[in-house]
XYZ file of N, CA, C and O in Angstrom:
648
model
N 138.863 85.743 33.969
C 139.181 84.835 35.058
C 140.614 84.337 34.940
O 141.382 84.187 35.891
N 140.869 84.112 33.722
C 142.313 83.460 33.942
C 143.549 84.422 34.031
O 144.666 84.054 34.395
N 143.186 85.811 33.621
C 144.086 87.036 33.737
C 144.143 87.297 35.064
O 145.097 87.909 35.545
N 143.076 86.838 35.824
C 143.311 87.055 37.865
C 143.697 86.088 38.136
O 144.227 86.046 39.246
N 143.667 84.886 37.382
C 144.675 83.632 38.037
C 145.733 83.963 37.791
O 146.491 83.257 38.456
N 146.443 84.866 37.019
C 148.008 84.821 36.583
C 148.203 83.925 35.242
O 149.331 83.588 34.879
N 147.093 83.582 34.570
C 147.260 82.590 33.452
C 147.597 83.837 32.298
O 148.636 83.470 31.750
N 147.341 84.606 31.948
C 147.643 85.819 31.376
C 147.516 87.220 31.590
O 146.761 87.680 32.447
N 148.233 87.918 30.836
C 148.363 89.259 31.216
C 147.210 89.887 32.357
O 146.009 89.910 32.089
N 147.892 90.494 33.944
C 146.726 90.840 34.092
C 145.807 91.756 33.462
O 144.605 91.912 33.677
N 146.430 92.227 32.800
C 146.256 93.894 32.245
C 144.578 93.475 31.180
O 143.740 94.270 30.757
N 144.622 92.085 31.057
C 143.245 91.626 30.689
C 142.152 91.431 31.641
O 141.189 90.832 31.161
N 142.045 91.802 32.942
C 141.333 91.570 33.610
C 140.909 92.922 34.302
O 140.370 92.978 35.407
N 141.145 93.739 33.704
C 141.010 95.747 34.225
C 139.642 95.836 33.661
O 139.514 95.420 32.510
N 138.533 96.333 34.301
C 137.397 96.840 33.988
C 137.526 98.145 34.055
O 138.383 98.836 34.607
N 136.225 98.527 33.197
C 135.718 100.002 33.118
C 135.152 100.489 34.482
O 134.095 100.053 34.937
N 135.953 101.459 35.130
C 135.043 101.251 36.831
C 133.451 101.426 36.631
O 132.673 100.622 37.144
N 133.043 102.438 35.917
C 131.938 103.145 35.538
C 130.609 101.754 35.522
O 129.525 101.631 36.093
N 131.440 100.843 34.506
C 130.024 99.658 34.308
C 130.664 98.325 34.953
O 129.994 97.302 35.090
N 131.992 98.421 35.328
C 132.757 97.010 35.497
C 132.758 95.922 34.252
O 132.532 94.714 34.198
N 133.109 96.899 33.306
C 132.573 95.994 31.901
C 134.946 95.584 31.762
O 135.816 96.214 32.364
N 135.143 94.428 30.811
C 136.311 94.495 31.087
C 136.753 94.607 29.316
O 137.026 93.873 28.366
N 136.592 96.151 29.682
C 136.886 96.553 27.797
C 138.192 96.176 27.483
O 138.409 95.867 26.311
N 139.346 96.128 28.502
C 140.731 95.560 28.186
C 140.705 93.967 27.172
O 141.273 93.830 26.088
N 140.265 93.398 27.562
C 140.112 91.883 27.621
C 139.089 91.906 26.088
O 139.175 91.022 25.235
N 138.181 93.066 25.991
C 137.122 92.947 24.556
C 137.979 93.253 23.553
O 138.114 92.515 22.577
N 138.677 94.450 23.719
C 139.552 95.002 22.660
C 140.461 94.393 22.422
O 140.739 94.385 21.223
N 141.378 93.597 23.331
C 142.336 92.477 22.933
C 141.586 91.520 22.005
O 142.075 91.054 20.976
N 140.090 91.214 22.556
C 139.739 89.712 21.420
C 139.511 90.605 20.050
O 139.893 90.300 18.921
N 138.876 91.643 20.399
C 138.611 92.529 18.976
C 140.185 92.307 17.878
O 140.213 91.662 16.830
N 141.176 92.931 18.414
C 142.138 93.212 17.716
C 142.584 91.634 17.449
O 142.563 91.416 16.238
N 142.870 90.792 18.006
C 143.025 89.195 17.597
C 142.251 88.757 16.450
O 142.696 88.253 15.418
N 140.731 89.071 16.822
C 140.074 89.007 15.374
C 140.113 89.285 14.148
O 140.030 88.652 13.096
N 140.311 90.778 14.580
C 140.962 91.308 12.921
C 142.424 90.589 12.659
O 142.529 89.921 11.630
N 143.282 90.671 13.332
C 144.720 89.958 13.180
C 144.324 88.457 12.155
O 144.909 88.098 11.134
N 143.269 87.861 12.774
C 143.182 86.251 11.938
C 142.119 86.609 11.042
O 142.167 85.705 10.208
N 141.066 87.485 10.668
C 140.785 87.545 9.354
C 141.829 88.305 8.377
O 142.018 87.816 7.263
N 142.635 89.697 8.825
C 143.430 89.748 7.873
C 144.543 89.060 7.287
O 144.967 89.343 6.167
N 145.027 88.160 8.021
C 146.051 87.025 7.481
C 145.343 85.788 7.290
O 146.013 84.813 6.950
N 144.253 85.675 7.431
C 143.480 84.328 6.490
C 142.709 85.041 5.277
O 142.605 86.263 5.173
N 142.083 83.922 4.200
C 141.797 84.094 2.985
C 140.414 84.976 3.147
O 140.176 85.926 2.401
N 139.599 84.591 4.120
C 138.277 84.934 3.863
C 137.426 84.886 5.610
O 137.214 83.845 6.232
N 137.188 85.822 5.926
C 136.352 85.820 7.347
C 135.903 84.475 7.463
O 136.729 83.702 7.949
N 134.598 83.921 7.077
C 133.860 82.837 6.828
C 134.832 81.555 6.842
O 134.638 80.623 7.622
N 135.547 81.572 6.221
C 136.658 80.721 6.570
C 137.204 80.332 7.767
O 137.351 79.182 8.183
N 137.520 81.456 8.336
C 138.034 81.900 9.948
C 137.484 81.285 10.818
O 137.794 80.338 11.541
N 136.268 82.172 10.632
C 135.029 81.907 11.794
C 134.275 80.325 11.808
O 133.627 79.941 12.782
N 134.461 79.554 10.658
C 134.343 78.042 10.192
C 134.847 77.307 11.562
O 134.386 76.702 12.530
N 136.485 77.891 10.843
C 137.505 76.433 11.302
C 137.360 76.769 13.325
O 137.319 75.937 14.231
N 137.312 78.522 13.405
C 137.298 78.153 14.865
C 135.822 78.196 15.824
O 135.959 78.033 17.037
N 134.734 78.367 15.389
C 133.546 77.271 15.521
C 133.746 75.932 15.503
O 133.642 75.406 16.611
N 133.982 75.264 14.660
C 134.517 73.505 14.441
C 135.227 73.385 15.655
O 134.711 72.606 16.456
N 136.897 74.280 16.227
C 137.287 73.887 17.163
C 136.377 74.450 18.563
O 136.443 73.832 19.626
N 135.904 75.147 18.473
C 135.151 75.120 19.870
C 134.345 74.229 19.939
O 134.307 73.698 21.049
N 133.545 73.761 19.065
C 132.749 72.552 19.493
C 133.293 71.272 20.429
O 132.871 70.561 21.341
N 134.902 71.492 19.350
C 135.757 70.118 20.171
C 135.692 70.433 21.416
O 135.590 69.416 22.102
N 135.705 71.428 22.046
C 136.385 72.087 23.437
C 134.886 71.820 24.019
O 134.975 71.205 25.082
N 133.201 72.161 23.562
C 131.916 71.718 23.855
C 132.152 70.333 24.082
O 131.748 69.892 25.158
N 132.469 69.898 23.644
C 132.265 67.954 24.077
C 133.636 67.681 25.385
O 133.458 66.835 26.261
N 134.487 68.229 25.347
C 135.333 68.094 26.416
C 134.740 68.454 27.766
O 134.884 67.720 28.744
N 133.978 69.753 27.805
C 133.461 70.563 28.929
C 132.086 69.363 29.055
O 131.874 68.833 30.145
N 131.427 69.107 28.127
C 130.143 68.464 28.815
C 130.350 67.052 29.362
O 129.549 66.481 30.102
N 131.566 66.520 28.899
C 131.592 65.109 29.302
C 132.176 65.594 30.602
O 131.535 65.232 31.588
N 132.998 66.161 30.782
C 133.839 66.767 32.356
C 132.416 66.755 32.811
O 132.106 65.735 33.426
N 131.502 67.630 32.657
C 130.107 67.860 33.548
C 129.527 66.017 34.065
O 129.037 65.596 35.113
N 129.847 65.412 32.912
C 129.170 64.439 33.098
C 129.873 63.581 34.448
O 129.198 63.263 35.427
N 131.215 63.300 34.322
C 132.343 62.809 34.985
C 132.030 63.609 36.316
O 131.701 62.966 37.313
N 132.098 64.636 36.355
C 131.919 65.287 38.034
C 130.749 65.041 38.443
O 130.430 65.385 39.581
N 129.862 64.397 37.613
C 128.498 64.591 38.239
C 128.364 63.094 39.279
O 127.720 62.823 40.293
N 129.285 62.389 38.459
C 129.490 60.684 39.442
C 130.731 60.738 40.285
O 130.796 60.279 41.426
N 131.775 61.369 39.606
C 133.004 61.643 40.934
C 132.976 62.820 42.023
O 133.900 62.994 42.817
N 132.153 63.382 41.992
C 132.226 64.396 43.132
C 130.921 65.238 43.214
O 130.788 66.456 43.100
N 129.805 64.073 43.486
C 128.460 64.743 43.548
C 127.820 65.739 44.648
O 126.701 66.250 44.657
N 128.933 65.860 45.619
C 128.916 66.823 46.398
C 129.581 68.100 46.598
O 129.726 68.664 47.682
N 130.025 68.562 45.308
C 130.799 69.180 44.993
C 129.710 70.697 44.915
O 128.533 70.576 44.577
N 130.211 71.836 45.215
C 129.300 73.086 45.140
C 129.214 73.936 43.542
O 130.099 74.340 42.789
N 128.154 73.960 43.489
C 127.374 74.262 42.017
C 126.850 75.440 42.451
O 126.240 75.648 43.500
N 127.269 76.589 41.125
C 126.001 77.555 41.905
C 125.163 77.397 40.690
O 124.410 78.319 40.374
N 125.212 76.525 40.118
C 123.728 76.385 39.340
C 124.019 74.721 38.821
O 124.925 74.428 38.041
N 123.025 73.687 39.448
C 123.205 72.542 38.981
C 121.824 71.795 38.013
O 120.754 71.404 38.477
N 122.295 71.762 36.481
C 121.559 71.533 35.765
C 120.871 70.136 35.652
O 121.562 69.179 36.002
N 119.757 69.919 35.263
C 119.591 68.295 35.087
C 119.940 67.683 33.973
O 120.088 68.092 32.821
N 120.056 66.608 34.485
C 121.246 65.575 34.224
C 120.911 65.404 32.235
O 121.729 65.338 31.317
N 120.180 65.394 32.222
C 119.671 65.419 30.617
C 120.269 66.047 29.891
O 120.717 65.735 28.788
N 120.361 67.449 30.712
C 120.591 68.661 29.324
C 122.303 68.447 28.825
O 122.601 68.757 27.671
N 123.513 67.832 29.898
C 124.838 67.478 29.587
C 124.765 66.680 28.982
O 125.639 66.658 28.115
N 123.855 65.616 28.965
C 124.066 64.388 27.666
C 123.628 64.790 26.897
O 124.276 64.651 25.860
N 122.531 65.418 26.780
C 121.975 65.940 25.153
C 123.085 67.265 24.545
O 123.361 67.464 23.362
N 123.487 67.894 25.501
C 124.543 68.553 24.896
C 125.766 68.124 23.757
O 125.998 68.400 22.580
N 126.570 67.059 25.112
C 127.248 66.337 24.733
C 126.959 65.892 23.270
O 127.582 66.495 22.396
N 125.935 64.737 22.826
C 125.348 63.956 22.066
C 125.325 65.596 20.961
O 126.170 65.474 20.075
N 124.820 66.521 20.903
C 124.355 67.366 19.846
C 125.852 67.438 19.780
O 126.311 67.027 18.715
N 126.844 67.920 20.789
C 128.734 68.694 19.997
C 128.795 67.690 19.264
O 128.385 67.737 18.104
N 129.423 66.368 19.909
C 129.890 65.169 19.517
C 129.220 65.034 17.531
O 129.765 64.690 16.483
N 128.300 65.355 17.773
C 127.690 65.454 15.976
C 127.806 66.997 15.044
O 127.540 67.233 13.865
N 128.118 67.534 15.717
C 128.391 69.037 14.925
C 129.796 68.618 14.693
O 130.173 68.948 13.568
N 131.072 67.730 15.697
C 132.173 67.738 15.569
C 132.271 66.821 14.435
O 133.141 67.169 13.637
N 131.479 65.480 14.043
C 131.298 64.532 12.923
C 130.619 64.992 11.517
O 130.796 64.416 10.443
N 129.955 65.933 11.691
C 128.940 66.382 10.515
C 129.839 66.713 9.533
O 129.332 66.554 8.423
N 131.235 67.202 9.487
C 132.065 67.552 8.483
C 132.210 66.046 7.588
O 132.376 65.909 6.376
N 132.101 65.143 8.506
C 132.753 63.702 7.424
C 131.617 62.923 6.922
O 131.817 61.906 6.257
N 130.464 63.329 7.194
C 128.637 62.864 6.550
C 128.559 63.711 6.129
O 127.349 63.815 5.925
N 129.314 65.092 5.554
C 128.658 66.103 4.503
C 128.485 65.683 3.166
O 129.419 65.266 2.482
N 127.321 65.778 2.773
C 126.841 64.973 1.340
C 127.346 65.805 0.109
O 127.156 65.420 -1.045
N 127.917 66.817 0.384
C 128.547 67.670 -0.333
C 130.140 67.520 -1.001
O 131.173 68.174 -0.852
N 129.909 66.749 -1.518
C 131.821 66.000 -2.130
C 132.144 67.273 -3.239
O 131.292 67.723 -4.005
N 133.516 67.735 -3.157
C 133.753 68.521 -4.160
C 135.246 67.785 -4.247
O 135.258 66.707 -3.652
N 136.521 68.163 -4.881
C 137.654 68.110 -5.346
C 138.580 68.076 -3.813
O 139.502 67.289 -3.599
N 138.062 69.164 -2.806
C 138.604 70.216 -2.128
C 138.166 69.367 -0.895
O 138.644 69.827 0.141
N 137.287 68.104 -0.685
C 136.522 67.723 0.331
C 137.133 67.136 1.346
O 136.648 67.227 2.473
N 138.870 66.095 0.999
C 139.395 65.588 1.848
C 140.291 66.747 2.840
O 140.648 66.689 4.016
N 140.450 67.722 1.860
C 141.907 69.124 2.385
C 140.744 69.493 3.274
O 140.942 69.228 4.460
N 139.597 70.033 2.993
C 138.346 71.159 4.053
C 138.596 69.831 5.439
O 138.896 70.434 6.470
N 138.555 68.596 5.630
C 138.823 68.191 6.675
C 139.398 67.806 7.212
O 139.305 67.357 8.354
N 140.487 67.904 6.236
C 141.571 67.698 7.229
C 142.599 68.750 8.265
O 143.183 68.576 9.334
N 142.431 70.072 7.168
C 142.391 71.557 8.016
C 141.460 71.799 9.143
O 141.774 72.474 10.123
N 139.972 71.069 8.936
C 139.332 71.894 10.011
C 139.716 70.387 11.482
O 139.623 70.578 12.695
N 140.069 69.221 10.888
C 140.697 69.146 12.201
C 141.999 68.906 12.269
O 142.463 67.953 12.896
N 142.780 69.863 11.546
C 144.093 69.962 11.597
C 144.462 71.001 12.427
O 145.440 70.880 13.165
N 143.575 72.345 12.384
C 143.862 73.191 13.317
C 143.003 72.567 14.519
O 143.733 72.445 15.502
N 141.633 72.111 14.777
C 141.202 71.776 16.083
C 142.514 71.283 16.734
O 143.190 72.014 17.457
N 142.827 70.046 16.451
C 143.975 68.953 16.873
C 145.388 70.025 17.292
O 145.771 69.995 18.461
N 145.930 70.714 16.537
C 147.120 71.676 16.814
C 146.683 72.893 17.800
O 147.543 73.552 18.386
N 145.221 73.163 17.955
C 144.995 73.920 19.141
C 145.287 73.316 20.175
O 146.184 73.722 20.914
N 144.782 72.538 20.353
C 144.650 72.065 21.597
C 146.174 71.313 21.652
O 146.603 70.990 22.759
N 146.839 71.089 20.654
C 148.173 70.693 21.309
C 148.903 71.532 21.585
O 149.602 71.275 22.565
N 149.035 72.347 21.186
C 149.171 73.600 21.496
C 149.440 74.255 22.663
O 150.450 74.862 23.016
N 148.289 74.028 23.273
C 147.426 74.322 24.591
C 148.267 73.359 25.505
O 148.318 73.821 26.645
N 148.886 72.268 25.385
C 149.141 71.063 26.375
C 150.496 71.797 27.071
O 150.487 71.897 28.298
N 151.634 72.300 26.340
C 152.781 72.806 27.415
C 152.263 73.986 27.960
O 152.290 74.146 29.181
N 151.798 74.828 27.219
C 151.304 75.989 27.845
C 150.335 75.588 29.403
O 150.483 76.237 30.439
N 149.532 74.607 29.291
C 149.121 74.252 30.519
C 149.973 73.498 31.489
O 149.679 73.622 32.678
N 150.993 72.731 31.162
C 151.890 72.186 32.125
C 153.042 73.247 32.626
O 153.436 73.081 33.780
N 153.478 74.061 32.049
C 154.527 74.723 32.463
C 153.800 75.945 33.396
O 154.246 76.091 34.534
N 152.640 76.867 32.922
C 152.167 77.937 33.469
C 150.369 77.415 34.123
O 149.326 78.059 34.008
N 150.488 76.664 34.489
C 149.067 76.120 35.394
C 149.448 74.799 36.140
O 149.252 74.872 37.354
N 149.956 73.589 35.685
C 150.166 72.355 36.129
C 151.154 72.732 37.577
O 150.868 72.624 38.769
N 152.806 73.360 36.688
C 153.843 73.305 37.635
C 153.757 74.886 38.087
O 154.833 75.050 38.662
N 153.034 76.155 38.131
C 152.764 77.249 38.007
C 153.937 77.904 37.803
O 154.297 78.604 38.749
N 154.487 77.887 37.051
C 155.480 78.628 36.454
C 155.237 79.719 36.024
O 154.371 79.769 35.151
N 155.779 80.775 36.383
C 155.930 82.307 36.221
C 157.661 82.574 35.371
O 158.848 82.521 35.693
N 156.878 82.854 34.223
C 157.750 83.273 32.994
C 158.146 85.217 33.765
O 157.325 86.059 34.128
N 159.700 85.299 33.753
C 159.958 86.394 34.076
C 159.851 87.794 33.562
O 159.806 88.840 34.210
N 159.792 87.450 31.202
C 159.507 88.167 30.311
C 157.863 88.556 30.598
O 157.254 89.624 30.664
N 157.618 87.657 30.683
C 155.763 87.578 31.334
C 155.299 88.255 32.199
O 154.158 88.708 32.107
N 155.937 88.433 33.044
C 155.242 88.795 34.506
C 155.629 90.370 34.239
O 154.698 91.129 34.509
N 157.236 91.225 33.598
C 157.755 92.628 33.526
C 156.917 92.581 32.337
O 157.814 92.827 31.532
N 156.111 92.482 31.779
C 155.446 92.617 30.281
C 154.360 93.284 30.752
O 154.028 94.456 30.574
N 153.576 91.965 31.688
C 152.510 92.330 32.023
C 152.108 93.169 33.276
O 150.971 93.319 33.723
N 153.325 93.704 33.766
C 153.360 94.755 34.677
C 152.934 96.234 33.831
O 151.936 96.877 34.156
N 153.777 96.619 32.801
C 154.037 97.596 32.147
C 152.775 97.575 31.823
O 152.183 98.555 32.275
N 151.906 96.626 31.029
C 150.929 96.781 30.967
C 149.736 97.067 31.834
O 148.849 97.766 31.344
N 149.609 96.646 32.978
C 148.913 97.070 33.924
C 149.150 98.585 34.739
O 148.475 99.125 35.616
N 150.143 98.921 34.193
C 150.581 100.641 34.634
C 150.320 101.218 33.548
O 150.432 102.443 33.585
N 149.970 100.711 32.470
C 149.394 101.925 31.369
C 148.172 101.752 31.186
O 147.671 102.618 30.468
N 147.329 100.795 31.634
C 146.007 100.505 31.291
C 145.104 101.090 32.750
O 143.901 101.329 32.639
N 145.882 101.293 34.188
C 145.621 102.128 35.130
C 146.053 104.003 34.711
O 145.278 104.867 35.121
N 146.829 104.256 34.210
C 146.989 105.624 33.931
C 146.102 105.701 32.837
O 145.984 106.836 32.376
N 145.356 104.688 32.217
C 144.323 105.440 31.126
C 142.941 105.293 32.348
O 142.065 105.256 31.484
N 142.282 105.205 33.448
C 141.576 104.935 34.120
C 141.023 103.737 34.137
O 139.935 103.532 34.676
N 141.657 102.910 33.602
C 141.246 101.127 34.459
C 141.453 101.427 35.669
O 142.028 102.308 36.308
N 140.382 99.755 35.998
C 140.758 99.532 37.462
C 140.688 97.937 37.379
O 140.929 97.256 38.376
């Protein structure tokens, strides 16, 4: 979705015509994956710290659910859940995101394990803040960006994308 908004390469948004599956976009996360287990210490490690940050990103999305559900209750849903399951959501992230600092498990290593796992949450998402003001807020079209991701969309059509 965000490769047809222009938020990145389109060349991530090319499906397989055959199943409409969008192997462009799998094999990019594939190869990212390997990229951050081979330059981190240990898979498990990896897959830790960015679980921990998606949760953060789970409590952002369910409270938004919650917030639209009183500011714009007429708003079109193609599937509108009851009202329960966003607070209990909410309520379960919000404690997967705390469970690191009630872990009864104290070792040497206990203040560094949390302060990394929300040292990277916290630097993702700041991260994330110009990248959303410059290329979504003010829609700015980077010029390296746009001839990048051309080239790419002419080689990912001559291999039979569509």
């Amino acid at each position: 979705a965000c490769a047809r908004d222009g938020h990145l390469p389109r060349a991530l948004s090319l499906c397989l015509p055959s199943r409409s599956t969008p192997i462009v976009a799998i094999v990019f996360n594939f190869l990212c994956t390997v990229v951050y287990i081979v330059v981190g210490k240990h898979a498990s490690a990896v897959v830790e710290k960015v679980m921990y940050t998606q949760w953060i990103y789970f409590v952002f999305v369910f409270i938004g659910l919650i917030v639209l559900r009183f500011t714009r209750p007429s708003m079109r849903r193609p599937y509108k859940a009851p009202f329960i399951v966003p607070v209990l959501l909410t309520i379960v992230s919000v404690l997967m995101v705390l469970s690191p600092i009630f872990d009864t498990t104290r070792d040497e290593d206990y203040v560094s394990n949390i302060l990394s796992k929300y040292g990277i949450a916290v630097g993702s998402i700041v991260t994330g803040i110009p990248f959303y003001i410059l290329c979504i807020y003010r829609r700015t079209r980077l010029s390296i960006f746009e001839q990048t991701s051309g080239k790419m969309v002419n080689l990912c059509k001559s291999l039979g994308f569509q």
